[in-house]
CSV table of C-alpha atoms in Angstrom, one decimal:
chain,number,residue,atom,x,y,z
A,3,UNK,CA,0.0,0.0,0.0
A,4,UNK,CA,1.4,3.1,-1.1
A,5,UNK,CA,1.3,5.7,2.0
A,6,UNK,CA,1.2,10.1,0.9
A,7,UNK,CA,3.4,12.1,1.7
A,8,UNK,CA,1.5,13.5,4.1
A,9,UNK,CA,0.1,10.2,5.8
A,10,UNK,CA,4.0,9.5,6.1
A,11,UNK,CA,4.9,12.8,7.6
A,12,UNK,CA,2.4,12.3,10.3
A,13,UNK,CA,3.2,8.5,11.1
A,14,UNK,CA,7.1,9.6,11.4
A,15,UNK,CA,6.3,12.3,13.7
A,16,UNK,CA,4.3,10.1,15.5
A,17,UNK,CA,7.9,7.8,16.1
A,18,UNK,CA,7.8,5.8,12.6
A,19,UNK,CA,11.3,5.1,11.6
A,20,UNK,CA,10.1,3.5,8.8
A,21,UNK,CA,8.3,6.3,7.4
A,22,UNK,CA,10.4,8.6,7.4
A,23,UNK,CA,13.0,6.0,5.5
A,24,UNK,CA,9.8,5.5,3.5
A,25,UNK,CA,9.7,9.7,2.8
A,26,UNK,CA,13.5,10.0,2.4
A,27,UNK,CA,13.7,6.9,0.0
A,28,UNK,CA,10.9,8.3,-2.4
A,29,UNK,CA,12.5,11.6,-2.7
A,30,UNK,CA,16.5,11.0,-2.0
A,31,UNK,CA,17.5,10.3,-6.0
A,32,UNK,CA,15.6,13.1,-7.0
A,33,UNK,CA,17.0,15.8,-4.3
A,34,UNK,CA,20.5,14.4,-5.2
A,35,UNK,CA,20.1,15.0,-8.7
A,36,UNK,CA,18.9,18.8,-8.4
A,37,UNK,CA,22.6,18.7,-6.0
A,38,UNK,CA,24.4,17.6,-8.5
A,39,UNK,CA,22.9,19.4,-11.2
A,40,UNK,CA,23.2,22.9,-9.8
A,41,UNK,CA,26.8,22.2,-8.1
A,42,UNK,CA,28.4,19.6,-10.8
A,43,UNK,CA,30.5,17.9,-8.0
A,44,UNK,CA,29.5,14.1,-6.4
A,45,UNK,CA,30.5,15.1,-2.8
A,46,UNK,CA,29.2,18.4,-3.3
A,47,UNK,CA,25.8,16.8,-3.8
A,48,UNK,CA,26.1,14.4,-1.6
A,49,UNK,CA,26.2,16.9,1.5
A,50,UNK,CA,24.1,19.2,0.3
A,51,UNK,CA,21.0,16.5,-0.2
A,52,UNK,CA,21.8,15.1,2.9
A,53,UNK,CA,21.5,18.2,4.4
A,54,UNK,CA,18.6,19.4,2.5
A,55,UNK,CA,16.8,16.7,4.0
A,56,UNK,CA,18.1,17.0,7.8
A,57,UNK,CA,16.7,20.5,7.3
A,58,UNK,CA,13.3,19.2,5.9
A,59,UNK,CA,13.0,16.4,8.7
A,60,UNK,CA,14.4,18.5,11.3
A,61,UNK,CA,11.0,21.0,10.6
A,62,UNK,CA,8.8,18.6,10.0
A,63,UNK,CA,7.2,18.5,13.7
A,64,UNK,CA,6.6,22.1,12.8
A,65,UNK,CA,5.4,22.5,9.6
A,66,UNK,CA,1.9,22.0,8.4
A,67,UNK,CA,1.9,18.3,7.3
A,68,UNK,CA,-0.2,19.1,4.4
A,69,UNK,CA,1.5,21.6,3.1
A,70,UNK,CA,3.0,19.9,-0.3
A,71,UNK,CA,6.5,17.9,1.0
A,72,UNK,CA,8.5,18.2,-2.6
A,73,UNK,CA,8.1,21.2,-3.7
A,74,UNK,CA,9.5,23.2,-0.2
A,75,UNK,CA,12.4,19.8,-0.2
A,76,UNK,CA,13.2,21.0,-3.3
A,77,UNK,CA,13.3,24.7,-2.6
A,78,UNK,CA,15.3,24.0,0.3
A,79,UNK,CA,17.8,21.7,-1.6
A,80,UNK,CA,18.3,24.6,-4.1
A,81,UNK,CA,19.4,27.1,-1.9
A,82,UNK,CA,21.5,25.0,0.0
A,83,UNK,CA,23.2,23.6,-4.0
A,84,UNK,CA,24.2,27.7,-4.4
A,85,UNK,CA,25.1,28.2,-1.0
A,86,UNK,CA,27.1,25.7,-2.1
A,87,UNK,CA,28.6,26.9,-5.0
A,88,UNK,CA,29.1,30.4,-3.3
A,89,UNK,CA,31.4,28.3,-0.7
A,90,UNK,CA,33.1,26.3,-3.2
A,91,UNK,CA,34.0,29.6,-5.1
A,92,UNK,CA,35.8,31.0,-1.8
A,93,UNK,CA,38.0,28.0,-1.5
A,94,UNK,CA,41.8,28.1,-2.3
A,95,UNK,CA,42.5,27.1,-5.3
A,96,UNK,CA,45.0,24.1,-3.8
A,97,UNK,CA,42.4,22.8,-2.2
A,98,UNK,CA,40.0,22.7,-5.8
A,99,UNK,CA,42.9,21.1,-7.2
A,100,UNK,CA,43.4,18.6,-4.5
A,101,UNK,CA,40.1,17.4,-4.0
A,102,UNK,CA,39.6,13.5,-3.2
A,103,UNK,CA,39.7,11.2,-5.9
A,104,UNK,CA,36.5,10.8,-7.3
A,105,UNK,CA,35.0,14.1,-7.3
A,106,UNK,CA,36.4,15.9,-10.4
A,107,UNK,CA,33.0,16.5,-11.0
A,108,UNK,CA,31.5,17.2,-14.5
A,109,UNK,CA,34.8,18.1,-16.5
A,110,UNK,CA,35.9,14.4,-15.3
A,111,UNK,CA,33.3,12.4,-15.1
A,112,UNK,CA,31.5,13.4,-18.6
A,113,UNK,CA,33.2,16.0,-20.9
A,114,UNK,CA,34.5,12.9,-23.5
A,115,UNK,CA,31.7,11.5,-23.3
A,116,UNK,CA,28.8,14.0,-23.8
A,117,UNK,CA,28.6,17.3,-25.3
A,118,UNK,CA,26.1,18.5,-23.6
A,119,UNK,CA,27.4,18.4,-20.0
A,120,UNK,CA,30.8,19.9,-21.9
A,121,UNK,CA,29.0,23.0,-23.1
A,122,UNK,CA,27.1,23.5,-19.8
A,123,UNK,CA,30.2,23.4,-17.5
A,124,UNK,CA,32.1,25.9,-19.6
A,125,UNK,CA,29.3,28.7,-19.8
A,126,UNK,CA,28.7,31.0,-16.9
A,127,UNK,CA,27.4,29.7,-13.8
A,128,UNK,CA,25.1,32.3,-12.9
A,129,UNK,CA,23.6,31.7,-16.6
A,130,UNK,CA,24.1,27.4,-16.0
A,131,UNK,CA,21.7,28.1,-12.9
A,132,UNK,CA,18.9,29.5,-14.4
A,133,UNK,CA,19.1,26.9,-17.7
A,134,UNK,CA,19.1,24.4,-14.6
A,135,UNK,CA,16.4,26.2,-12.7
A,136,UNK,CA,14.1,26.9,-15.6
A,137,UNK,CA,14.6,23.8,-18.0
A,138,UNK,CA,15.5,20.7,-15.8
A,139,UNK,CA,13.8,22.0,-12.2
A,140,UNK,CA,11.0,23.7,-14.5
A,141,UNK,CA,11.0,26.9,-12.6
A,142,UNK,CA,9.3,29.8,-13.7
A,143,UNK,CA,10.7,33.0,-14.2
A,144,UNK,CA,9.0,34.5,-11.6
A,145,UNK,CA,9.5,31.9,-8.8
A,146,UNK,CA,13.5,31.8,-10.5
A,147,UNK,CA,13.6,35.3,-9.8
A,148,UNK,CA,12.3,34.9,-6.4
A,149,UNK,CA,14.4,32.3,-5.7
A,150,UNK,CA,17.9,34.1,-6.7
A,151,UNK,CA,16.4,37.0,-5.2
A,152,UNK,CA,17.1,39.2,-8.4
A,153,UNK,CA,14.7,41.1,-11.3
A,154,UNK,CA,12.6,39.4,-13.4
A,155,UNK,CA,14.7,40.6,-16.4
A,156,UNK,CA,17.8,39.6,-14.8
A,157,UNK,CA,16.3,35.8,-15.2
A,158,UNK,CA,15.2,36.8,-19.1
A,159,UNK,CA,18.7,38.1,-19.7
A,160,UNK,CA,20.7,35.0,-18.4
A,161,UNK,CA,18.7,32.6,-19.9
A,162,UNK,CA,18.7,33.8,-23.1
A,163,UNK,CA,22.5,34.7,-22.9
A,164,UNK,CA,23.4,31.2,-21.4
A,165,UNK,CA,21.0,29.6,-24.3
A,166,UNK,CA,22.7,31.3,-26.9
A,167,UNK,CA,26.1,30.7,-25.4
A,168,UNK,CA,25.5,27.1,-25.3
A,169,UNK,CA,24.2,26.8,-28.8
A,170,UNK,CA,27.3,28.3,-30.0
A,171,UNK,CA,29.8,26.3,-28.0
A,172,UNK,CA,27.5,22.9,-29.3
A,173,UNK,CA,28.4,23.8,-32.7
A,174,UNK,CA,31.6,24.8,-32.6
A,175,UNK,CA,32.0,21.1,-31.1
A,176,UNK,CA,30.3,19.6,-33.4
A,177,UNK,CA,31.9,21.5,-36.5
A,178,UNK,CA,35.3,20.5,-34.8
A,179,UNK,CA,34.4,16.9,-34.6
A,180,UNK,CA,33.2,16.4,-38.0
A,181,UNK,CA,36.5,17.9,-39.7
B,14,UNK,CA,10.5,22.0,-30.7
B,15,UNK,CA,13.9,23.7,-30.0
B,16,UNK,CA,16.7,21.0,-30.7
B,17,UNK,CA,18.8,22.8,-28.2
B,18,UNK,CA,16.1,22.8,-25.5
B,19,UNK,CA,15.4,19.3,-26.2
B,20,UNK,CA,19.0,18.2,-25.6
B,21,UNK,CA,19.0,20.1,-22.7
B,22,UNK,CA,16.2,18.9,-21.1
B,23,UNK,CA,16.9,14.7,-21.9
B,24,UNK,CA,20.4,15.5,-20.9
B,25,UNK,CA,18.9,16.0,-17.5
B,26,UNK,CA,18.0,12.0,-17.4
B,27,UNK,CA,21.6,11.0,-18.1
B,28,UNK,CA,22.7,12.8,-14.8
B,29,UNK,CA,24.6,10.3,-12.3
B,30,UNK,CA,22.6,8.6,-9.1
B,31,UNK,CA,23.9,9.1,-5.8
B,32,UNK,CA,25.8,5.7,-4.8
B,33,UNK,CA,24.2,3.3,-3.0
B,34,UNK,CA,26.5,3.8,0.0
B,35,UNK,CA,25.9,7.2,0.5
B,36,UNK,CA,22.2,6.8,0.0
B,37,UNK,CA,22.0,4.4,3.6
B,38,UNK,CA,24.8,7.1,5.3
B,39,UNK,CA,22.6,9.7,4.6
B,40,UNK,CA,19.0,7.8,5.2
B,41,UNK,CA,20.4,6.9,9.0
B,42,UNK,CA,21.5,10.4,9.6
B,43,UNK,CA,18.5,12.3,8.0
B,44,UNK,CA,16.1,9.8,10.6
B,45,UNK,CA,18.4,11.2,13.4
B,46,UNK,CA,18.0,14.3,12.5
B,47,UNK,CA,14.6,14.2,13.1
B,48,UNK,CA,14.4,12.4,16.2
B,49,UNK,CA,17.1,14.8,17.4
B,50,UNK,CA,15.2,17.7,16.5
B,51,UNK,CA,11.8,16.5,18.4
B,52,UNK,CA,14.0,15.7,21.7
B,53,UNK,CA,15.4,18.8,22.4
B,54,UNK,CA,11.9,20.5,21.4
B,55,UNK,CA,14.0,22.5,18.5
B,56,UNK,CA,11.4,22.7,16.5
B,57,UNK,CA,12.5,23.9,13.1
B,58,UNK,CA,16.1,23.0,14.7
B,59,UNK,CA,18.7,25.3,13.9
B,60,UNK,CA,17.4,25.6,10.4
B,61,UNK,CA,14.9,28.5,9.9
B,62,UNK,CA,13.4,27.9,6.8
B,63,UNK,CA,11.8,30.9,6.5
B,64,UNK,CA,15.0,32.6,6.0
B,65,UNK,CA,15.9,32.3,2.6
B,66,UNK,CA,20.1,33.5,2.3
B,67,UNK,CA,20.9,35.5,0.3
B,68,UNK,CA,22.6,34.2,-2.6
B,69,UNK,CA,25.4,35.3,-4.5
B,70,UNK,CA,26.6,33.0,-7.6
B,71,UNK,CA,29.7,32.3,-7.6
B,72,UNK,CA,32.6,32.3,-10.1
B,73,UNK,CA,33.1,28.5,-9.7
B,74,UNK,CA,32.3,25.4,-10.8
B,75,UNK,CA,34.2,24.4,-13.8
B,76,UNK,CA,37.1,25.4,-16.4
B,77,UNK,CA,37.3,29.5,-17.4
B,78,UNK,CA,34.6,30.6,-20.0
B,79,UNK,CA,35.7,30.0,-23.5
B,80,UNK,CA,35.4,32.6,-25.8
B,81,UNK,CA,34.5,31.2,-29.1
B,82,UNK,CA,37.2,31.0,-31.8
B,83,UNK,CA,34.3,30.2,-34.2
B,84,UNK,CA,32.3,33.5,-33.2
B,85,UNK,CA,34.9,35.2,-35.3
B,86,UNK,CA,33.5,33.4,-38.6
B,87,UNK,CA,30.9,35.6,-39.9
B,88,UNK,CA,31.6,38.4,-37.2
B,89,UNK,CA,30.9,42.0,-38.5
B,90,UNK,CA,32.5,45.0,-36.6
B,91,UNK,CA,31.5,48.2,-38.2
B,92,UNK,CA,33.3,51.0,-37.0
B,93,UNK,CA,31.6,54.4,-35.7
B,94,UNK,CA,29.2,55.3,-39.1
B,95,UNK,CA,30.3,52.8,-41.3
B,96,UNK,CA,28.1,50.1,-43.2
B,97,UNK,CA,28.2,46.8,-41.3
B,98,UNK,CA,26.9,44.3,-44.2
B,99,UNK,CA,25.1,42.1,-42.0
B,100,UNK,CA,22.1,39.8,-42.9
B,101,UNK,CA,20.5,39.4,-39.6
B,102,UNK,CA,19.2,41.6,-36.3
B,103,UNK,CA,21.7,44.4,-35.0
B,104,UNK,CA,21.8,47.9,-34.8
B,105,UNK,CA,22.6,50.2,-38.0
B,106,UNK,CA,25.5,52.0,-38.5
B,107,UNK,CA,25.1,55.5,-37.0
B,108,UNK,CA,28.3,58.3,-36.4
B,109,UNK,CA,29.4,58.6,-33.1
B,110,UNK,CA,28.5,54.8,-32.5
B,111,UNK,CA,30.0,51.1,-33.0
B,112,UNK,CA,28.4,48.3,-33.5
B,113,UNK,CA,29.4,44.3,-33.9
B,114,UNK,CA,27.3,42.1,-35.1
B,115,UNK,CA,27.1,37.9,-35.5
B,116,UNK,CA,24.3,38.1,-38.6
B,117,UNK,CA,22.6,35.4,-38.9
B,118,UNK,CA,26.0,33.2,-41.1
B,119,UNK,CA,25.7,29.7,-39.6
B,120,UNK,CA,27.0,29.5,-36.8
B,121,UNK,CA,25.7,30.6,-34.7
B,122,UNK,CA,21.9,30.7,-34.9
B,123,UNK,CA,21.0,32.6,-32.0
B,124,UNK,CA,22.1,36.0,-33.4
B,125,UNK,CA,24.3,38.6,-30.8
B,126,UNK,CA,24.9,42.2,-31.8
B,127,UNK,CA,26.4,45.0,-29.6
B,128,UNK,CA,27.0,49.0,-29.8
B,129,UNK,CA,28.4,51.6,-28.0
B,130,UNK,CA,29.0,55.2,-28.1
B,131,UNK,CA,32.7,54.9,-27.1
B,132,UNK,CA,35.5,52.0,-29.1
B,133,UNK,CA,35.5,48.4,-28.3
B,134,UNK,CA,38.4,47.3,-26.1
B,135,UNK,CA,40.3,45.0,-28.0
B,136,UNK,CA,39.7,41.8,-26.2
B,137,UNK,CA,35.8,42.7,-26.1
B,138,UNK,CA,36.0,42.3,-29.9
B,139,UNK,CA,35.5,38.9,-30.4
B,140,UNK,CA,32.4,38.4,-27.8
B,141,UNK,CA,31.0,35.2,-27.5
B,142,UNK,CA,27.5,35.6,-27.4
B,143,UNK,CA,26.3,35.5,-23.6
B,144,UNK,CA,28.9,37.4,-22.6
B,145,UNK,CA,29.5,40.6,-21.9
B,146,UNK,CA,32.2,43.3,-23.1
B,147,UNK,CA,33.3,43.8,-19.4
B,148,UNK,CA,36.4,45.7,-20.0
B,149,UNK,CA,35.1,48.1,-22.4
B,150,UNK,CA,32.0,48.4,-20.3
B,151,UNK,CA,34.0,49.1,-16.9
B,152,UNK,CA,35.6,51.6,-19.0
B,153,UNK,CA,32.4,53.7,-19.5
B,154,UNK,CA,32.5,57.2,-18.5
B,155,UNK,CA,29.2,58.9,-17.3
B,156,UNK,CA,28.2,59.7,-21.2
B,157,UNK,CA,29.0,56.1,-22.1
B,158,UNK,CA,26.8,53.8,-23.1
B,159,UNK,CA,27.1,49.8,-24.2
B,160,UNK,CA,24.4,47.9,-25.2
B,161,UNK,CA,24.0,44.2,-25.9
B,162,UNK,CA,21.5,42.3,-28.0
B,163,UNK,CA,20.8,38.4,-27.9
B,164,UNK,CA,18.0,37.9,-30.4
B,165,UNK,CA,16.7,34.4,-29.6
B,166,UNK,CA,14.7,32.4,-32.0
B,167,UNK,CA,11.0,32.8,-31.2
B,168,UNK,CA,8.2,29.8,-31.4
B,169,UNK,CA,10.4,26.6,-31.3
B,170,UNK,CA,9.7,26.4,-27.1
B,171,UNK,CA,6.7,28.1,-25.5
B,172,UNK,CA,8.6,27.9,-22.1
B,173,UNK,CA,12.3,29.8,-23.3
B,174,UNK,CA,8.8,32.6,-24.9
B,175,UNK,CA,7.5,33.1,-21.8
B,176,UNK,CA,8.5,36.3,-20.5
B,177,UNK,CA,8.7,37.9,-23.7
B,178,UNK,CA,6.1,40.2,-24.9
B,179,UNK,CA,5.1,41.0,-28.2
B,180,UNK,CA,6.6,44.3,-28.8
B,181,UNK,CA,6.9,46.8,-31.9
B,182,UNK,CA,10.0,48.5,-33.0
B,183,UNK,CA,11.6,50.6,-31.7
B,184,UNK,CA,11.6,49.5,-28.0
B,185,UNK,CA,11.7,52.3,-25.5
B,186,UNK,CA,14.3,53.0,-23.2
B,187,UNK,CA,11.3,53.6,-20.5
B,188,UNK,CA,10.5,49.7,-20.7
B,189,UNK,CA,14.5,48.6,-19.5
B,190,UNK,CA,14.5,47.9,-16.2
B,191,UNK,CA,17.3,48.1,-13.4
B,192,UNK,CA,19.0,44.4,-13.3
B,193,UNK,CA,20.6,42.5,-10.4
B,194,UNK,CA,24.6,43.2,-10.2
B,195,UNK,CA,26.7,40.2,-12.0
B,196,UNK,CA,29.1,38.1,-9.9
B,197,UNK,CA,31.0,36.4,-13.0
B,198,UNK,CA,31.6,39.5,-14.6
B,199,UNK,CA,31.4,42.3,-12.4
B,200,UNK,CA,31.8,45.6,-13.4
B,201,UNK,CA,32.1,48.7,-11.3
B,202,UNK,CA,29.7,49.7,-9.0
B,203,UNK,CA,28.9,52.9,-10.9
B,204,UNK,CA,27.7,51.4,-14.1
B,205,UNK,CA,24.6,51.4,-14.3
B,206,UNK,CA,23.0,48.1,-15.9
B,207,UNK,CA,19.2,47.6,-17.4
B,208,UNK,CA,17.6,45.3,-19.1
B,209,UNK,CA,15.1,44.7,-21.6
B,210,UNK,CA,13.2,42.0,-23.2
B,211,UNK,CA,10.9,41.9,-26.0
B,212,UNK,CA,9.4,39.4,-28.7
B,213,UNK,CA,10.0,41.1,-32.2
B,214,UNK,CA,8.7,39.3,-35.2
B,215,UNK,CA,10.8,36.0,-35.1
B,216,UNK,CA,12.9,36.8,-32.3
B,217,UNK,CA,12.9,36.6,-28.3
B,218,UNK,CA,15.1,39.8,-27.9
B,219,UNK,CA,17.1,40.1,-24.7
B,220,UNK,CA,18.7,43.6,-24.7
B,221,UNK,CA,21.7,44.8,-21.7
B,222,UNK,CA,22.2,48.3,-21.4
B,223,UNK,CA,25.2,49.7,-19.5
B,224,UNK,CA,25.3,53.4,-18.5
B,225,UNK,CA,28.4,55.1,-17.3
B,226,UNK,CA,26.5,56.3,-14.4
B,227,UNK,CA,23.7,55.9,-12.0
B,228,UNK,CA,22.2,59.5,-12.6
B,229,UNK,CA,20.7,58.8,-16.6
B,230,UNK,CA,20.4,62.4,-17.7
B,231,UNK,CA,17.3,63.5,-20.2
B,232,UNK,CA,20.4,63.5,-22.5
B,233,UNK,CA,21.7,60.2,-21.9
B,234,UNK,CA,18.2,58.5,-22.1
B,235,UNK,CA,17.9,60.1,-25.7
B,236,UNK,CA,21.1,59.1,-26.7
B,237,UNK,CA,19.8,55.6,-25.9
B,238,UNK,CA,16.6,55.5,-27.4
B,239,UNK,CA,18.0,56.8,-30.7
B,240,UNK,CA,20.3,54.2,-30.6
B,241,UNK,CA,17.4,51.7,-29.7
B,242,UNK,CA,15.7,53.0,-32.2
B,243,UNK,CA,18.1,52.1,-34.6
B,244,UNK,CA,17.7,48.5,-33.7
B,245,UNK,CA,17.1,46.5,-36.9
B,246,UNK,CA,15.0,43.1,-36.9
B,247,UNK,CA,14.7,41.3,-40.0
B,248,UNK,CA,11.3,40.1,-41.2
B,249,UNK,CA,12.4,36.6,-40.8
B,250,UNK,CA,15.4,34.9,-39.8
């Protein structure tokens, strides 16, 4: 029998272990993925999930249980993905360059082998987040712009400039690989 | 449908899963987390989520920005009042003004043009388009002006249209709006940066303006609508 999120929320409050492994296992690929996606680094993601959904559990006797689980997980999980990346920018460059094995993150584990990922991890990140935000999270502009707590046109502007850059570095690519 | 949108969006599926190891490290801390949280009454714990940070994008994340070797193919720089013989959008020539354009020679297909009331810096010459000429633009003085045109094509993906609103030329200067400070290519703090979007015939338009100065002047703000005005946007493209 498959339990709501809601139903869950309330059993694990009550003192069910196993629903709340039943609420993180429904929802724990698809937080990691919005990690990884925004911050482009497996360790990266991995705390940030994890501690996107401590937050999220750690509220949970406080929240209203019927307010809609996903949506505020994934809210949370966002913020915490560019606090992230604001952190990871502050970092000495040794340590970038010295991080565990494992973790080189998107250049490493995917620029040979997809173009896609190669173009998106070479444009801008503050353009890469809203082509994240708007076209795998499916963000709105106006909840986008909330979000990143800039304009409206700011979103408009890095979308279309982070579209147009990728587009160009795609072709480039493939006109090079085709010679 | 957008080719480009649709590779973006099914790249999304080919993202890596968290290991499986990770997965149970977290599950058993997250189910702590919560009984932690409900024995010492913290409710909300130390997390307020009604406080959203502040967030500030950083310069990280991967290798430096490329700027396109191939953007030179096809590039058209026309110098203060000279002809710029391009196909596709941009601005017209005018004295006292100097524009680059992409035109619409494959590549690229989403179209960039640029202008500016003072000279390119050198490096800013070969732009790729999404980014910005920073150097000239930190350059500005308070009668400078740069502006920036990505002309996007309209109708392949409703979602990248929305936003955009059907607008007649010219576009006015009093529809740009003030736009949120860059942290991957700052400029100084006295530039003054707006934006402006429009759909024009077959085109999403996103338009930058960068001011020399806070304080726009009557003067200034005529200076930029003529140049607006002098936006051109083919029929089709």
């Amino acid at each position: 029998m498959t339990h709501s999120d809601q139903e869950l929320i309330r059993r694990a409050i009550d003192g069910s272990d196993e629903a709340a492994r039943d609420l993180f296992r429904r929802y724990w690929p698809q937080v990691w993925r919005v990690a990884y996606g925004i911050t482009g680094r497996r360790a990266a993601a991995d705390d940030v999930a994890q501690d996107s959904f401590c937050r999220a559990f750690a509220s949970l006797p406080s929240v209203d249980s019927n307010r809609p689980f996903f949506p505020w997980l994934k809210k949370i999980t966002v913020n915490r993905a560019l606090d992230e990346l604001r952190r990871y920018a502050r970092q000495d460059t040794f340590e970038r360059t010295h991080e565990p094995h494992g973790d080189a993150g998107w250049l490493d584990d995917l620029l040979d082998r997809d173009a896609v990922f190669s173009a998106m991890s070479t444009i801008d990140p503050q353009q890469r987040t809203v082509i994240v935000l708007r076209l795998w999270l499916d963000y709105s502009i106006e909840e986008a712009a909330s979000l990143l707590e800039v304009p409206r046109g700011t979103i408009m502007s890095r979308q279309a400039r982070g579209l147009a850059s990728l587009r160009r570095i795609l072709e480039e690519s493939w006109t090079n690989s085709s010679r | 449908m957008d080719e480009l949108i649709e590779m973006i969006q099914e790249a999304e599926s080919r993202l890596p899963g968290a290991s499986l190891a990770e997965a149970k490290r977290a599950e058993a801390r997250v189910v702590a987390a919560l009984r932690d949280a409900q024995r010492v009454g913290r409710h909300g714990g130390g997390w307020r989520l009604l406080r959203q940070p502040r967030v500030a994008i950083s310069l990280a994340m991967a290798a430096a920005a490329v700027v396109g070797v191939g953007i030179g193919i096809g590039l058209v720089i026309a110098p203060s009042g000279t002809a710029a013989s391009s196909a596709g959008p941009g601005f017209s020539p005018s004295s006292g003004w100097n524009t680059i354009s992409t035109g619409i020679a494959a590549p690229p297909q989403a179209p960039t043009a640029m202008a500016a009331n003072v000279p390119f810096v050198s490096a800013d010459l070969t732009p790729g388009p999404g980014n910005f000429p920073t150097q000239t633009i930190s350059g500005l003085d308070p009668n400078g002006i740069v502006m920036i045109a990505v002309f996007y094509p309209r109708g392949e993906n409703s979602k990248m249209d929305e936003g955009f609103r059907d607008t007649r030329l010219p576009l006015s200067i009093t529809d740009a709006t003030l736009q949120a400070p860059s942290e991957t290519a700052p400029v100084p703090a006295r530039i003054g940066h707006y934006g402006l979007a429009a759909a024009v015939g077959n085109y999403d338009v996103s338009l930058d303006l960068f001011f020399g100065t806070h304080d726009l002047s009557a003067q200034l703000k005529a200076a930029a609508q003529d140049e607006l005005a002098r936006l051109v946007v083919p029929a089709s493209g």
